[in-house]
Amino acid sequence: MADPNGHSWRDGMSSDNIKGLILALSSSIFIGSSFIVKKKGLKKAGASGVRAGFGGYSYLYEPLWWVGMITMVVGEIANFAAYAFAPAILVTPLGALSIIIRHDGDAALAHIILRERLHIFGILGCILCVVGSTTIVLHAPAEREIESVIEVWNLATEPAFLLYAALVITAVFILIFHYIPQYGQTHIMVYIGVCSLVGSLSVMSVKAIGIALKLTLSGMNQLIYPQTWAFTLIVIVCVLTQMNYLNMALDTFNTAVVSPIYYVMFTSLTILASVIMFKDWDRQNPTQIVTEMCGFVTILAGTFLLHKTKDLGDGMLHFCSH
């Protein structure tokens, strides 16, 4: 069906956006499954050594944790490739589907292996995530045309994004050195705050590297530029930081709590970073922007349900149904 301007939704889905969409969906499948396997590995490792939540690294000797990590790496590679083809405002929100996979599509697996369960309101939350993701996919902006990694570097060094990056780094250091020692074991937002803030910077750098590799494979070598390697170094530091504090969060708190909250914070900050750095909304009209935000709010509502109903028992749900 055409809109008043004579454009159908298909007209807005460029070939690059479609490639990014397929890669992002594949990524969600692998990453969603990896959470369950990694959580099981962390539990086994914690039974025989110091738990990750208390600063232990015994999980590095647990094969099951490595299976989960390899699965996650495959998913992250697909996610990495997706950012080379589609804008972050399209790719990142689709991470909500990995929450569904790990808590709904694999409900039997999650219940048997982790003994963590969602109920009817959790399923409703998953449906809202799907609806919101679909809305964003259908109204996402086309990818910005970039011809060199130097162009990405220039975007990253504009005053607005430099200010954002400075605020993020300051907040991360405050959380790590002041709040984690005091509140890490009792307040889930501390660990997840670090992961999400650092993650927004890592996604921007991942996108830069993805663009560089895409251009290199098309015949325009970007590996000769120091900016490419600077982005690579940023990604390595950010990913290692994310992995460390995400492991602590998973080992300390329920997976059904960690995943939705991490998704909401990470996605919100990543979209903000992308809008500042790549100016995604400059290529859209107000209607498209509002529709995307409505889709994102729908996803937030879904993740809120997933979070708030995590501890509801069958008895309470049975009571509420009468």
XYZ file of C-alpha atoms in Angstrom, residues 71-316:
246
model
C 28.143 -18.890 19.643
C 28.082 -15.280 20.770
C 31.132 -14.463 18.629
C 29.364 -15.878 15.551
C 26.364 -13.718 16.380
C 28.535 -10.664 16.935
C 30.279 -11.214 13.578
C 26.870 -11.226 11.881
C 25.966 -8.130 13.879
C 29.280 -6.539 12.905
C 28.536 -7.144 9.229
C 25.002 -5.774 9.620
C 26.364 -2.389 10.727
C 28.377 -2.158 7.506
C 25.167 -2.247 5.470
C 22.451 -0.618 7.579
C 22.198 2.310 10.025
C 22.438 1.623 13.754
C 18.870 2.819 14.259
C 17.752 -0.238 12.220
C 20.239 -2.854 13.434
C 20.447 -2.172 17.169
C 16.726 -2.345 18.118
C 16.513 -5.804 16.514
C 18.524 -7.016 19.493
C 15.128 -7.281 21.197
C 14.580 -10.462 19.193
C 17.518 -12.110 20.975
C 15.653 -11.525 24.250
C 12.690 -13.407 22.802
C 14.882 -16.247 21.591
C 16.576 -16.718 24.930
C 13.398 -16.356 27.003
C 10.497 -17.368 24.773
C 11.514 -19.260 21.653
C 13.836 -21.369 23.789
C 11.537 -21.322 26.820
C 11.797 -25.058 27.374
C 15.592 -24.918 27.143
C 15.795 -21.931 29.495
C 13.451 -23.618 31.973
C 15.303 -26.954 31.949
C 18.871 -25.635 31.920
C 18.617 -22.390 33.893
C 15.376 -22.951 35.799
C 14.343 -19.434 34.860
C 10.827 -19.028 33.525
C 8.591 -16.416 31.926
C 4.823 -16.411 32.219
C 1.949 -15.035 30.149
C 2.894 -11.386 30.678
C 6.431 -12.210 29.568
C 5.037 -13.680 26.348
C 3.013 -10.480 25.845
C 6.233 -8.533 26.331
C 7.897 -10.605 23.615
C 5.002 -9.860 21.222
C 5.389 -6.137 21.882
C 9.116 -6.439 21.095
C 8.296 -8.033 17.733
C 5.719 -5.344 16.870
C 8.099 -2.548 17.818
C 10.995 -4.088 15.887
C 8.824 -4.486 12.785
C 7.751 -0.836 12.980
C 11.361 0.325 13.126
C 12.426 -1.962 10.266
C 9.714 -0.597 7.974
C 10.611 3.041 8.652
C 14.394 2.960 9.084
C 16.469 5.503 7.146
C 18.665 4.483 4.231
C 22.345 4.016 5.021
C 24.515 7.117 4.715
C 26.802 7.076 1.681
C 30.405 7.035 2.955
C 33.423 6.798 0.667
C 36.311 6.625 3.158
C 37.052 5.721 6.772
C 38.505 9.226 7.072
C 34.982 10.552 6.526
C 33.807 8.444 9.480
C 36.712 9.742 11.572
C 35.716 13.326 10.736
C 32.176 12.567 11.928
C 33.556 11.064 15.149
C 35.717 14.102 15.868
C 32.996 16.715 15.484
C 32.374 18.679 18.733
C 28.950 17.163 19.430
C 30.160 13.555 19.374
C 33.395 14.377 21.209
C 31.261 15.860 24.003
C 29.108 12.721 24.094
C 32.192 10.459 24.199
C 33.749 12.544 27.008
C 30.560 12.302 29.084
C 30.377 8.533 28.527
C 33.999 7.922 29.538
C 33.611 10.091 32.643
C 30.441 8.235 33.690
C 32.126 4.840 33.150
C 35.106 5.716 35.348
C 32.799 7.001 38.099
C 30.770 3.768 37.984
C 33.826 1.487 37.964
C 35.836 3.168 40.701
C 33.126 4.585 42.962
C 29.837 2.709 42.589
C 30.804 -0.877 41.685
C 32.836 -1.511 44.884
C 29.873 -0.332 46.990
C 26.789 -1.336 45.037
C 27.868 -3.898 42.420
C 26.371 -6.890 44.258
C 23.038 -5.224 45.055
C 22.237 -2.763 42.247
C 21.958 -4.254 38.761
C 22.114 -0.846 37.057
C 25.770 -0.397 38.044
C 27.156 -3.297 35.983
C 24.694 -2.757 33.144
C 25.408 0.965 33.109
C 29.069 0.301 32.349
C 28.212 -2.247 29.629
C 25.675 0.034 27.958
C 27.737 3.228 28.017
C 30.842 1.492 26.672
C 28.682 -0.425 24.203
C 27.395 2.737 22.546
C 30.982 3.744 21.731
C 31.915 0.242 20.580
C 28.999 0.135 18.110
C 30.082 3.392 16.489
C 33.620 2.015 16.119
C 32.337 -1.356 14.889
C 30.316 0.444 12.233
C 33.417 2.387 11.200
C 35.455 -0.828 10.844
C 32.605 -2.519 8.982
C 32.471 0.350 6.505
C 36.258 0.238 6.127
C 36.221 -3.510 5.360
C 33.268 -3.114 3.000
C 35.117 -0.406 1.054
C 38.361 -2.424 1.110
C 36.638 -5.492 -0.354
C 35.135 -3.294 -3.076
C 38.623 -2.208 -4.149
C 39.224 0.926 -2.060
C 41.829 -0.116 0.506
C 41.100 1.488 3.889
C 43.640 -0.559 5.867
C 46.371 1.899 4.958
C 44.756 4.618 7.069
C 45.694 4.878 10.775
C 42.073 5.814 11.538
C 40.989 2.252 10.709
C 43.372 0.831 13.306
C 42.388 3.490 15.843
C 38.776 2.354 15.538
C 39.949 -1.262 15.885
C 41.784 -0.485 19.135
C 38.691 1.254 20.516
C 36.553 -1.786 19.681
C 38.976 -4.184 21.422
C 39.078 -2.106 24.615
C 35.303 -1.580 24.648
C 34.398 -5.221 23.945
C 36.743 -6.545 26.650
C 35.219 -4.094 29.131
C 31.683 -5.049 28.124
C 32.413 -8.777 28.355
C 33.934 -8.460 31.830
C 31.085 -6.493 33.393
C 28.364 -8.382 31.537
C 29.750 -11.632 32.982
C 29.598 -10.068 36.451
C 25.991 -8.999 35.871
C 24.950 -12.437 34.574
C 26.625 -14.205 37.476
C 25.094 -11.924 40.089
C 21.554 -11.364 38.808
C 18.812 -13.331 37.047
C 19.266 -13.575 33.269
C 15.618 -12.600 32.775
C 16.424 -9.307 34.521
C 19.834 -8.606 32.990
C 18.857 -9.112 29.352
C 15.903 -6.692 29.041
C 17.493 -3.909 31.091
C 20.777 -4.229 29.214
C 18.895 -4.157 25.917
C 16.943 -1.007 26.809
C 19.966 0.952 28.050
C 22.347 -0.260 25.342
C 19.887 0.388 22.502
C 18.848 3.812 23.787
C 22.436 4.991 24.132
C 23.468 3.482 20.786
C 20.630 5.212 18.945
C 21.575 8.471 20.667
C 25.232 8.039 19.682
C 24.290 7.196 16.092
C 21.960 10.182 15.775
C 24.739 12.458 17.048
C 27.579 10.947 15.016
C 25.966 9.785 11.748
C 23.048 12.258 11.820
C 20.572 9.498 10.889
C 17.531 11.725 11.390
C 18.804 14.390 8.988
C 17.723 12.090 6.141
C 14.175 11.570 7.438
C 10.975 13.540 7.775
C 9.267 14.118 11.150
C 6.644 11.414 10.495
C 9.303 8.745 9.995
C 11.193 9.823 13.112
C 8.053 9.802 15.270
C 7.067 6.371 13.905
C 10.502 4.980 14.720
C 10.296 6.358 18.239
C 6.829 4.818 18.653
C 8.311 1.490 17.587
C 11.122 1.876 20.066
C 8.729 2.817 22.886
C 6.699 -0.306 22.028
C 9.872 -2.366 22.445
C 10.572 -0.637 25.757
C 7.064 -1.569 26.920
C 7.787 -5.179 26.007
C 11.072 -5.255 27.876
C 9.377 -3.566 30.853
C 6.857 -6.420 30.997
C 9.676 -8.966 30.738
C 11.410 -7.302 33.669
C 8.464 -6.564 35.970
C 6.879 -10.020 35.687
C 10.053 -12.055 36.194
C 9.148 -13.154 39.718
C 5.416 -13.715 39.276
C 4.493 -17.234 40.213
C 1.800 -19.408 38.733
C -0.417 -18.765 41.769
C -0.271 -14.988 41.334
